[in-house]
Structure formats: C-alpha cells, structure tokens
C-alpha cells in the first residue's frame, strides 16, 4: 500500500525484462504503471502491459535529448502516441549521431 502509481524507467531499472517483472509485481498488488521519461522506449511497453496507463511524452528533444540518437521518432495524433508498426521498439540508433559522442560502436 506504499504506492498507487509506479513511474519505473526501463532505461534505468535494468532494462525491458526487469521493467516487465516490476509491472507484473505491481499488477499483483493492483498498482498502476505510468513510466517515467523516454517515451520511445515506454510507449510499446505500456501498450503491452495491462496495468500501465500513461506515457510521458516530450514534444521536442530539448528535455529528452537522447532522442537525437535514434533513427526515427514516435508521432502523436489527437493526444495519443502512434506506435511504430515494426517489431521491437521500432527504432534503431543513428550511428552518425552516436559517433558524435566518441568512439562508440553500435551493434545491431
């Protein structure tokens, strides 16, 4: 009974699998998930999680500048996020953008 809503962040808590475990545990206690931050990761998770309700959506990349590193953004229409229609999260990392931050290699 310590929380009515969890804003767990998959990018911080240990990844998608861990986020899903947390969501399942939260569901067993009747707790709602409304993830925090990176909507490009969380929107598909919320769509696939019965006890998840809302996604924070950032209109531009001024607050969520990590979005500059991915190859395509989620869109929105009438106050709702439009999910990608491809498997997985629906985006890849843009290697040219990632390269601007040092000698990193993106493994797909």
N, CA, C and O atoms as a MOPAC input file, in Angstrom:
PM7 MOZYME 1SCF
protein

 N      0.79100 1    -1.19200 1     0.00000 1
 C      0.00000 1     0.00000 1     0.00000 1
 C      0.84200 1     1.26900 1     0.00000 1
 O      0.31600 1     2.36000 1     0.22000 1
 N      2.12700 1     1.14100 1    -0.24100 1
 C      3.00200 1     2.30600 1    -0.21400 1
 C      2.94800 1     3.15000 1    -1.47000 1
 O      3.43800 1     4.28000 1    -1.45700 1
 N      2.37100 1     2.65000 1    -2.56100 1
 C      2.32100 1     3.40900 1    -3.81400 1
 C      1.06300 1     3.03800 1    -4.59200 1
 O      0.65500 1     1.87700 1    -4.62600 1
 N      0.46200 1     4.04000 1    -5.21200 1
 C     -0.68800 1     3.79600 1    -6.07500 1
 C     -0.27300 1     3.77400 1    -7.53400 1
 O     -0.94100 1     3.16600 1    -8.37000 1
 N      0.85300 1     4.45200 1    -7.84000 1
 C      1.37400 1     4.53700 1    -9.20100 1
 C      2.88400 1     4.37600 1    -9.13500 1
 O      3.53400 1     4.96200 1    -8.27000 1
 N      3.44900 1     3.58000 1   -10.05000 1
 C      4.90200 1     3.47000 1   -10.17300 1
 C      5.33600 1     4.12200 1   -11.47700 1
 O      4.74600 1     3.88100 1   -12.53000 1
 N      6.36400 1     4.94400 1   -11.39800 1
 C      6.92800 1     5.58200 1   -12.59700 1
 C      8.28300 1     4.96000 1   -12.89200 1
 O      9.28000 1     5.66900 1   -13.02900 1
 N      8.32000 1     3.67400 1   -12.98600 1
 C      9.56200 1     2.94800 1   -13.24100 1
 C     10.07700 1     3.25800 1   -14.63800 1
 O      9.30000 1     3.34300 1   -15.58800 1
 N     11.36900 1     3.42500 1   -14.75800 1
 C     12.03100 1     3.78000 1   -16.01200 1
 C     12.84400 1     2.57900 1   -16.48900 1
 O     13.81600 1     2.19700 1   -15.83800 1
 N     12.46600 1     1.98900 1   -17.60200 1
 C     13.14400 1     0.79400 1   -18.12200 1
 C     14.60900 1     1.05800 1   -18.45100 1
 O     15.43300 1     0.14600 1   -18.37200 1
 N     14.93900 1     2.27200 1   -18.81400 1
 C     16.31400 1     2.59700 1   -19.17400 1
 C     17.20400 1     2.60800 1   -17.93300 1
 O     18.41600 1     2.42000 1   -18.03800 1
 N     16.61100 1     2.82600 1   -16.76300 1
 C     17.37100 1     2.92500 1   -15.51800 1
 C     17.25800 1     1.66000 1   -14.65700 1
 O     18.22500 1     1.28500 1   -13.99400 1
 N     16.10700 1     1.00400 1   -14.65700 1
 C     15.85000 1    -0.07500 1   -13.69300 1
 C     16.45300 1    -1.42500 1   -14.06400 1
 O     16.33200 1    -2.37200 1   -13.28700 1
 N     17.08700 1    -1.54500 1   -15.20400 1
 C     17.66100 1    -2.83100 1   -15.58000 1
 C     17.16900 1    -3.35500 1   -16.91200 1
 O     17.44100 1    -4.50300 1   -17.26100 1
 N     16.45500 1    -2.54000 1   -17.65900 1
 C     16.03300 1    -2.93100 1   -18.99900 1
 C     14.57700 1    -3.33200 1   -19.08300 1
 O     13.83100 1    -3.27400 1   -18.10600 1
 N     14.20200 1    -3.73500 1   -20.26500 1
 C     12.81200 1    -4.07700 1   -20.54900 1
 C     12.34200 1    -5.28700 1   -19.75200 1
 O     11.23300 1    -5.27800 1   -19.21900 1
 N     13.16100 1    -6.32000 1   -19.66300 1
 C     12.75700 1    -7.51400 1   -18.90900 1
 C     12.50200 1    -7.18500 1   -17.44600 1
 O     11.51900 1    -7.64300 1   -16.86300 1
 N     13.37900 1    -6.39700 1   -16.85700 1
 C     13.19500 1    -6.01500 1   -15.45200 1
 C     11.96700 1    -5.12600 1   -15.29500 1
 O     11.21300 1    -5.27700 1   -14.33400 1
 N     11.75800 1    -4.20300 1   -16.23100 1
 C     10.56300 1    -3.35200 1   -16.18600 1
 C      9.30900 1    -4.21300 1   -16.20300 1
 O      8.36300 1    -3.96100 1   -15.45600 1
 N      9.30700 1    -5.22400 1   -17.05400 1
 C      8.13100 1    -6.11300 1   -17.14600 1
 C      7.91600 1    -6.90300 1   -15.85900 1
 O      6.77700 1    -7.13300 1   -15.45400 1
 N      9.01600 1    -7.32400 1   -15.21100 1
 C      8.89600 1    -8.01200 1   -13.91400 1
 C      8.31100 1    -7.07100 1   -12.86000 1
 O      7.44600 1    -7.46800 1   -12.07800 1
 N      8.77900 1    -5.84300 1   -12.84200 1
 C      8.24200 1    -4.85400 1   -11.90300 1
 C      6.76200 1    -4.61500 1   -12.17500 1
 O      5.96300 1    -4.54300 1   -11.24100 1
 N      6.39100 1    -4.49200 1   -13.45400 1
 C      4.98600 1    -4.27600 1   -13.82100 1
 C      4.10900 1    -5.44900 1   -13.38300 1
 O      2.99400 1    -5.24600 1   -12.90300 1
 N      4.61100 1    -6.67200 1   -13.54800 1
 C      3.84400 1    -7.85700 1   -13.13200 1
 C      3.66500 1    -7.87400 1   -11.62000 1
 O      2.58100 1    -8.19100 1   -11.12900 1
 N      4.70400 1    -7.54100 1   -10.88600 1
 C      4.59800 1    -7.48000 1    -9.42700 1
 C      3.62800 1    -6.37800 1    -9.02200 1
 O      2.79400 1    -6.57700 1    -8.13800 1
 N      3.73400 1    -5.21500 1    -9.66500 1
 C      2.81600 1    -4.11400 1    -9.37700 1
 C      1.37000 1    -4.53400 1    -9.64500 1
 O      0.47400 1    -4.21700 1    -8.86200 1
 N      1.14400 1    -5.24400 1   -10.74900 1
 C     -0.21300 1    -5.70300 1   -11.07600 1
 C     -0.77000 1    -6.61000 1    -9.99000 1
 O     -1.96000 1    -6.55400 1    -9.67900 1
 N      0.07900 1    -7.43800 1    -9.41700 1
 C     -0.39400 1    -8.36000 1    -8.37600 1
 C     -0.85400 1    -7.61400 1    -7.12500 1
 O     -1.59100 1    -8.16600 1    -6.30800 1
 N     -0.42400 1    -6.36500 1    -6.97300 1
 C     -0.84800 1    -5.52300 1    -5.85000 1
 C     -1.85000 1    -4.44800 1    -6.27900 1
 O     -2.23200 1    -3.59500 1    -5.47900 1
 N     -2.26700 1    -4.49300 1    -7.53200 1
 C     -3.22600 1    -3.51500 1    -8.02400 1
 C     -2.63400 1    -2.12900 1    -8.24100 1
 O     -3.34800 1    -1.12800 1    -8.17700 1
 N     -1.33000 1    -2.07100 1    -8.49800 1
 C     -0.64400 1    -0.79700 1    -8.68600 1
 C     -0.50500 1    -0.50400 1   -10.17800 1
 O     -0.17600 1    -1.39600 1   -10.96000 1
 N     -0.75300 1     0.73100 1   -10.56400 1
 C     -0.69500 1     1.17500 1   -11.94900 1
 C      0.72700 1     1.61100 1   -12.29700 1
 O      1.41700 1     2.21900 1   -11.47900 1
 N      1.15300 1     1.29500 1   -13.51300 1
 C      2.44700 1     1.73700 1   -14.04600 1
 C      2.21900 1     2.92700 1   -14.97700 1
 O      1.37500 1     2.87000 1   -15.87100 1
 N      2.96700 1     3.99100 1   -14.76500 1
 C      2.99400 1     5.15800 1   -15.64000 1
 C      4.45600 1     5.54000 1   -15.77100 1
 O      4.93200 1     6.40700 1   -15.03700 1
 N      5.18200 1     4.91100 1   -16.69100 1
 C      6.63200 1     5.04800 1   -16.72300 1
 C      7.12400 1     6.47700 1   -16.91400 1
 O      6.44500 1     7.33900 1   -17.47300 1
 N      8.31700 1     6.67500 1   -16.43000 1
 C      8.95800 1     7.98200 1   -16.43500 1
 C      9.91400 1     8.10400 1   -17.61600 1
 O     10.66400 1     7.17600 1   -17.92300 1
 N      9.87700 1     9.25600 1   -18.26800 1
 C     10.87000 1     9.67400 1   -19.23200 1
 C     10.69600 1     9.09600 1   -20.62300 1
 O      9.63900 1     9.31300 1   -21.21500 1
 N     11.62300 1     8.39800 1   -21.17300 1
 C     11.87500 1     8.05300 1   -22.57700 1
 C     10.68000 1     7.37100 1   -23.24800 1
 O     10.59100 1     6.14300 1   -23.25500 1
 N      9.75500 1     8.16900 1   -23.81500 1
 C      8.52900 1     7.60200 1   -24.38400 1
 C      8.78200 1     6.67700 1   -25.57000 1
 O      7.95900 1     5.80300 1   -25.84200 1
 N      9.89200 1     6.84400 1   -26.28300 1
 C     10.16700 1     5.94200 1   -27.40900 1
 C     10.36500 1     4.50700 1   -26.93000 1
 O     10.06400 1     3.56300 1   -27.66100 1
 N     10.86300 1     4.33900 1   -25.72000 1
 C     11.01100 1     3.00200 1   -25.12700 1
 C      9.72200 1     2.57600 1   -24.42800 1
 O      9.29800 1     1.42700 1   -24.55100 1
 N      9.10300 1     3.49600 1   -23.70100 1
 C      7.99200 1     3.11300 1   -22.83700 1
 C      6.64000 1     2.95600 1   -23.52800 1
 O      5.80800 1     2.18700 1   -23.04600 1
 N      6.39000 1     3.64000 1   -24.62200 1
 C      5.07900 1     3.53800 1   -25.27700 1
 C      4.73900 1     2.09800 1   -25.68100 1
 O      3.62600 1     1.64800 1   -25.40800 1
 N      5.65500 1     1.35700 1   -26.32100 1
 C      5.31700 1    -0.03300 1   -26.63500 1
 C      5.12500 1    -0.89600 1   -25.39100 1
 O      4.31200 1    -1.82100 1   -25.39800 1
 N      5.86400 1    -0.60100 1   -24.32600 1
 C      5.69900 1    -1.36600 1   -23.08100 1
 C      4.33700 1    -1.11200 1   -22.45800 1
 O      3.67300 1    -2.04200 1   -22.00000 1
 N      3.92300 1     0.14200 1   -22.44100 1
 C      2.60700 1     0.47300 1   -21.89100 1
 C      1.50500 1    -0.19100 1   -22.71400 1
 O      0.53000 1    -0.69300 1   -22.15600 1
 N      1.65700 1    -0.19300 1   -24.02400 1
 C      0.65200 1    -0.81600 1   -24.88800 1
 C      0.51600 1    -2.31100 1   -24.62600 1
 O     -0.54700 1    -2.88700 1   -24.85800 1
 N      1.58600 1    -2.94500 1   -24.14300 1
 C      1.59200 1    -4.39200 1   -23.91800 1
 C      1.43100 1    -4.77700 1   -22.44800 1
 O      1.58800 1    -5.94700 1   -22.09700 1
 N      1.12000 1    -3.81000 1   -21.58700 1
 C      1.05700 1    -4.07200 1   -20.15100 1
 C     -0.31400 1    -3.68200 1   -19.61800 1
 O     -0.67000 1    -2.50300 1   -19.63000 1
 N     -1.10200 1    -4.67500 1   -19.14200 1
 C     -2.47400 1    -4.39800 1   -18.72000 1
 C     -2.61900 1    -3.33900 1   -17.62700 1
 O     -3.60400 1    -2.60100 1   -17.62200 1
 N     -1.66800 1    -3.24600 1   -16.70800 1
 C     -1.79300 1    -2.28100 1   -15.61000 1
 C     -1.01700 1    -0.98900 1   -15.86500 1
 O     -0.78100 1    -0.21900 1   -14.93400 1
 N     -0.62100 1    -0.74500 1   -17.10200 1
 C      0.05300 1     0.51000 1   -17.46100 1
 C     -0.95800 1     1.43500 1   -18.13000 1
 O     -1.79300 1     0.98600 1   -18.91400 1
 N     -0.88200 1     2.72400 1   -17.81800 1
 C     -1.90300 1     3.64800 1   -18.29500 1
 C     -1.39300 1     4.76800 1   -19.18000 1
 O     -1.93300 1     4.98700 1   -20.26400 1
 N     -0.37100 1     5.47800 1   -18.74700 1
 C      0.06400 1     6.69200 1   -19.43300 1
 C      1.55100 1     6.67100 1   -19.71600 1
 O      2.31300 1     5.95200 1   -19.06900 1
 N      1.95500 1     7.47300 1   -20.69600 1
 C      3.36200 1     7.64600 1   -21.05100 1
 C      3.63500 1     9.15100 1   -21.06000 1
 O      2.88200 1     9.92400 1   -21.65100 1
 N      4.71500 1     9.55500 1   -20.40000 1
 C      5.14100 1    10.94900 1   -20.53100 1
 C      5.61600 1    11.14600 1   -21.95600 1
 O      6.42500 1    10.36500 1   -22.45600 1
 N      5.12400 1    12.17300 1   -22.61000 1
 C      5.53200 1    12.44900 1   -23.99400 1
 C      6.17900 1    13.82300 1   -24.04200 1
 O      5.58600 1    14.80600 1   -23.59700 1
 N      7.37700 1    13.89600 1   -24.57500 1
 C      8.08700 1    15.15400 1   -24.71900 1
 C      7.99300 1    15.59300 1   -26.17800 1
 O      8.41300 1    14.85600 1   -27.07100 1
 N      7.45500 1    16.77000 1   -26.42700 1
 C      7.18100 1    17.25900 1   -27.77600 1
 C      8.43900 1    17.48400 1   -28.59400 1
 O      8.42100 1    17.31000 1   -29.81300 1
 N      9.52500 1    17.86700 1   -27.95000 1
 C     10.75600 1    18.13700 1   -28.68100 1
 C     11.92100 1    17.43700 1   -27.98400 1
 O     11.71700 1    16.67900 1   -27.03600 1
 N     13.12100 1    17.68700 1   -28.44800 1
 C     14.27600 1    16.98200 1   -27.87000 1
 C     15.07700 1    17.86800 1   -26.90900 1
 O     16.23800 1    17.57800 1   -26.61900 1
 N     14.46300 1    18.93900 1   -26.41900 1
 C     15.17900 1    19.82200 1   -25.50400 1
 C     15.34600 1    19.19600 1   -24.12000 1
 O     16.39100 1    19.37500 1   -23.49300 1
 N     14.36200 1    18.48100 1   -23.63700 1
 C     14.45500 1    17.80100 1   -22.34700 1
 C     14.95400 1    16.37600 1   -22.56100 1
 O     15.81800 1    15.89700 1   -21.82700 1
 N     14.42300 1    15.72700 1   -23.53700 1
 C     14.75100 1    14.33300 1   -23.81200 1
 C     15.72100 1    14.27500 1   -24.98600 1
 O     15.38400 1    13.75200 1   -26.04800 1
 N     16.92900 1    14.81400 1   -24.79500 1
 C     17.86300 1    14.93400 1   -25.91100 1
 C     18.46100 1    13.60600 1   -26.35500 1
 O     19.09800 1    13.55200 1   -27.40700 1
 N     18.28100 1    12.54300 1   -25.59700 1
 C     18.71700 1    11.21300 1   -26.01100 1
 C     18.03500 1    10.81200 1   -27.32000 1
 O     18.57200 1    10.01000 1   -28.08400 1
 N     16.86900 1    11.36400 1   -27.56900 1
 C     16.12000 1    11.04900 1   -28.79600 1
 C     16.87800 1    11.42900 1   -30.05500 1
 O     16.59000 1    10.90400 1   -31.13100 1
 N     17.83700 1    12.32800 1   -29.94000 1
 C     18.65000 1    12.71100 1   -31.09300 1
 C     19.48500 1    11.54000 1   -31.61000 1
 O     19.99000 1    11.58300 1   -32.73200 1
 N     19.62800 1    10.51100 1   -30.80500 1
 C     20.47300 1     9.37000 1   -31.16800 1
 C     19.72300 1     8.25400 1   -31.87600 1
 O     20.34100 1     7.28000 1   -32.30500 1
 N     18.42000 1     8.36900 1   -32.00700 1
 C     17.67300 1     7.29300 1   -32.65200 1
 C     17.22200 1     7.71400 1   -34.04300 1
 O     17.10800 1     8.90000 1   -34.35000 1
 N     16.96800 1     6.70000 1   -34.88100 1
 C     16.73400 1     6.97700 1   -36.29900 1
 C     15.31800 1     7.41300 1   -36.65000 1
 O     15.10100 1     7.95200 1   -37.73600 1
 N     14.35800 1     7.19800 1   -35.77600 1
 C     13.01400 1     7.70600 1   -36.05100 1
 C     12.24500 1     7.86600 1   -34.74800 1
 O     12.43400 1     7.12300 1   -33.78400 1
 N     11.38500 1     8.85100 1   -34.75800 1
 C     10.66200 1     9.25200 1   -33.55400 1
 C      9.21400 1     8.75500 1   -33.60100 1
 O      8.64500 1     8.55200 1   -34.67300 1
 N      8.64900 1     8.57000 1   -32.43700 1
 C      7.21900 1     8.30100 1   -32.36600 1
 C      6.46000 1     9.56600 1   -32.73100 1
 O      6.92800 1    10.67900 1   -32.48700 1
 N      5.30500 1     9.38600 1   -33.30700 1
 C      4.46400 1    10.52000 1   -33.67300 1
 C      3.28100 1    10.55800 1   -32.70900 1
 O      3.06800 1     9.61500 1   -31.94600 1
 N      2.52900 1    11.62100 1   -32.74300 1
 C      1.33800 1    11.74400 1   -31.91500 1
 C      0.20400 1    12.31400 1   -32.75600 1
 O      0.41900 1    13.06500 1   -33.70800 1
 N     -1.00600 1    11.93100 1   -32.37100 1
 C     -2.18800 1    12.40300 1   -33.09500 1
 C     -3.34900 1    12.46800 1   -32.10700 1
 O     -3.65200 1    11.48400 1   -31.43100 1
 N     -3.98800 1    13.61300 1   -32.02800 1
 C     -5.14000 1    13.80500 1   -31.13600 1
 C     -4.84800 1    13.40500 1   -29.69000 1
 O     -5.68500 1    12.79800 1   -29.02200 1
 N     -3.66200 1    13.74900 1   -29.22100 1
 C     -3.30300 1    13.46300 1   -27.83200 1
 C     -2.88800 1    12.03600 1   -27.55200 1
 O     -2.73500 1    11.64800 1   -26.39400 1
 N     -2.70500 1    11.25200 1   -28.59700 1
 C     -2.30300 1     9.85400 1   -28.42100 1
 C     -1.02300 1     9.57900 1   -29.20500 1
 O     -0.81300 1    10.11800 1   -30.29200 1
 N     -0.19100 1     8.74900 1   -28.64100 1
 C      1.04200 1     8.35600 1   -29.31400 1
 C      0.71800 1     7.29700 1   -30.35500 1
 O     -0.02400 1     6.35400 1   -30.07900 1
 N      1.26900 1     7.45100 1   -31.54000 1
 C      1.09200 1     6.47700 1   -32.62000 1
 C      2.31100 1     5.54900 1   -32.59200 1
 O      3.43700 1     5.98800 1   -32.82600 1
 N      2.08100 1     4.27900 1   -32.30900 1
 C      3.18100 1     3.31800 1   -32.21000 1
 C      3.72600 1     2.95100 1   -33.57600 1
 O      3.00300 1     2.96300 1   -34.57200 1
 N      5.00800 1     2.62400 1   -33.61300 1
 C      5.60400 1     2.08800 1   -34.83800 1
 C      4.95500 1     0.73800 1   -35.13400 1
 O      4.49600 1     0.05300 1   -34.22000 1
 N      4.91800 1     0.36700 1   -36.37100 1
 C      4.30000 1    -0.89300 1   -36.77200 1
 C      5.34400 1    -1.94700 1   -37.13200 1
 O      5.05900 1    -2.87100 1   -37.89300 1
 N      6.52700 1    -1.81200 1   -36.59500 1
 C      7.61100 1    -2.76800 1   -36.82800 1
 C      7.91100 1    -3.50400 1   -35.53400 1
 O      7.55300 1    -3.02100 1   -34.46100 1
 N      8.55900 1    -4.66200 1   -35.60700 1
 C      8.85700 1    -5.42700 1   -34.39600 1
 C      9.75200 1    -4.66200 1   -33.42100 1
 O     10.45900 1    -3.72800 1   -33.79900 1
 N      9.70200 1    -5.07900 1   -32.17200 1
 C     10.55500 1    -4.48100 1   -31.15600 1
 C     10.08300 1    -3.08700 1   -30.79200 1
 O      8.88600 1    -2.79900 1   -30.80700 1
 N     11.03000 1    -2.23000 1   -30.46500 1
 C     10.69500 1    -0.86000 1   -30.08600 1
 C     10.41200 1     0.01900 1   -31.29300 1
 O      9.82500 1     1.09100 1   -31.15000 1
 N     10.82200 1    -0.41800 1   -32.47900 1
 C     10.51800 1     0.32100 1   -33.69700 1
 C     11.54300 1     1.36600 1   -34.08000 1
 O     11.29200 1     2.17800 1   -34.97100 1
 N     12.69500 1     1.36300 1   -33.42400 1
 C     13.75200 1     2.29900 1   -33.80400 1
 C     15.10900 1     1.63000 1   -33.64800 1
 O     15.25300 1     0.62100 1   -32.95900 1
 N     16.07700 1     2.20900 1   -34.29400 1
 C     17.48100 1     1.81400 1   -34.13700 1
 C     18.26000 1     3.06000 1   -33.78000 1
 O     17.74100 1     4.17400 1   -33.86300 1
 N     19.50100 1     2.87200 1   -33.38600 1
 C     20.35500 1     4.02000 1   -33.12600 1
 C     20.91400 1     4.53300 1   -34.44500 1
 O     21.27700 1     3.75000 1   -35.32300 1
 N     20.98100 1     5.85200 1   -34.57600 1
 C     21.55000 1     6.50400 1   -35.73600 1
 C     23.06000 1     6.57700 1   -35.51100 1
 O     23.53700 1     7.38900 1   -34.71800 1
 N     23.79200 1     5.74000 1   -36.20100 1
 C     25.22800 1     5.62200 1   -35.95600 1
 C     25.97600 1     6.93200 1   -36.16300 1
 O     26.95200 1     7.19700 1   -35.46000 1
 N     25.54200 1     7.75400 1   -37.10700 1
 C     26.21000 1     9.05500 1   -37.31900 1
 C     26.04300 1     9.96800 1   -36.11500 1
 O     26.97600 1    10.67000 1   -35.72600 1
 N     24.85800 1     9.95600 1   -35.52700 1
 C     24.62600 1    10.78500 1   -34.33400 1
 C     25.39700 1    10.24500 1   -33.13300 1
 O     25.99700 1    11.01000 1   -32.37900 1
 N     25.37800 1     8.93300 1   -32.95900 1
 C     26.09900 1     8.32200 1   -31.84400 1
 C     27.58800 1     8.60500 1   -31.96000 1
 O     28.24600 1     8.85700 1   -30.95100 1
 N     28.13000 1     8.56800 1   -33.16500 1
 C     29.56100 1     8.78700 1   -33.39400 1
 C     30.00800 1    10.18000 1   -32.96300 1
 O     31.18700 1    10.37900 1   -32.67100 1
 N     29.11200 1    11.12800 1   -32.91900 1
 C     29.45000 1    12.48200 1   -32.49900 1
 C     29.88700 1    12.54400 1   -31.03400 1
 O     30.51000 1    13.51500 1   -30.60400 1
 N     29.55300 1    11.49800 1   -30.27600 1
 C     29.85000 1    11.49400 1   -28.84600 1
 C     31.06200 1    10.65100 1   -28.49900 1
 O     31.30100 1    10.37500 1   -27.32300 1
 N     31.82600 1    10.24100 1   -29.48500 1
 C     33.05200 1     9.48200 1   -29.20800 1
 C     33.13700 1     8.23900 1   -30.05800 1
 O     32.36600 1     8.04800 1   -30.99800 1
 N     34.06300 1     7.41900 1   -29.71900 1
 C     34.33800 1     6.19400 1   -30.47000 1
 C     33.49000 1     5.04700 1   -29.95100 1
 O     34.00100 1     4.12600 1   -29.31400 1
 N     32.22100 1     5.10100 1   -30.21800 1
 C     31.29800 1     4.04200 1   -29.81900 1
 C     30.88600 1     3.26800 1   -31.04800 1
 O     30.75000 1     3.83800 1   -32.13100 1
 N     30.68900 1     1.99400 1   -30.89200 1
 C     30.20000 1     1.16000 1   -31.97200 1
 C     28.82000 1     0.65400 1   -31.60200 1
 O     28.62500 1     0.09600 1   -30.52200 1
 N     27.86900 1     0.84600 1   -32.49000 1
 C     26.53000 1     0.34700 1   -32.27600 1
 C     26.43500 1    -1.03100 1   -32.89500 1
 O     26.70200 1    -1.20400 1   -34.08400 1
 N     26.05500 1    -2.01100 1   -32.09100 1
 C     25.90000 1    -3.38800 1   -32.57400 1
 C     24.41600 1    -3.66000 1   -32.71400 1
 O     23.66700 1    -3.60700 1   -31.73900 1
 N     24.00500 1    -3.94800 1   -33.91900 1
 C     22.56700 1    -4.18700 1   -34.16100 1
 C     22.28300 1    -5.67200 1   -34.19100 1
 O     21.13700 1    -6.07700 1   -34.38100 1

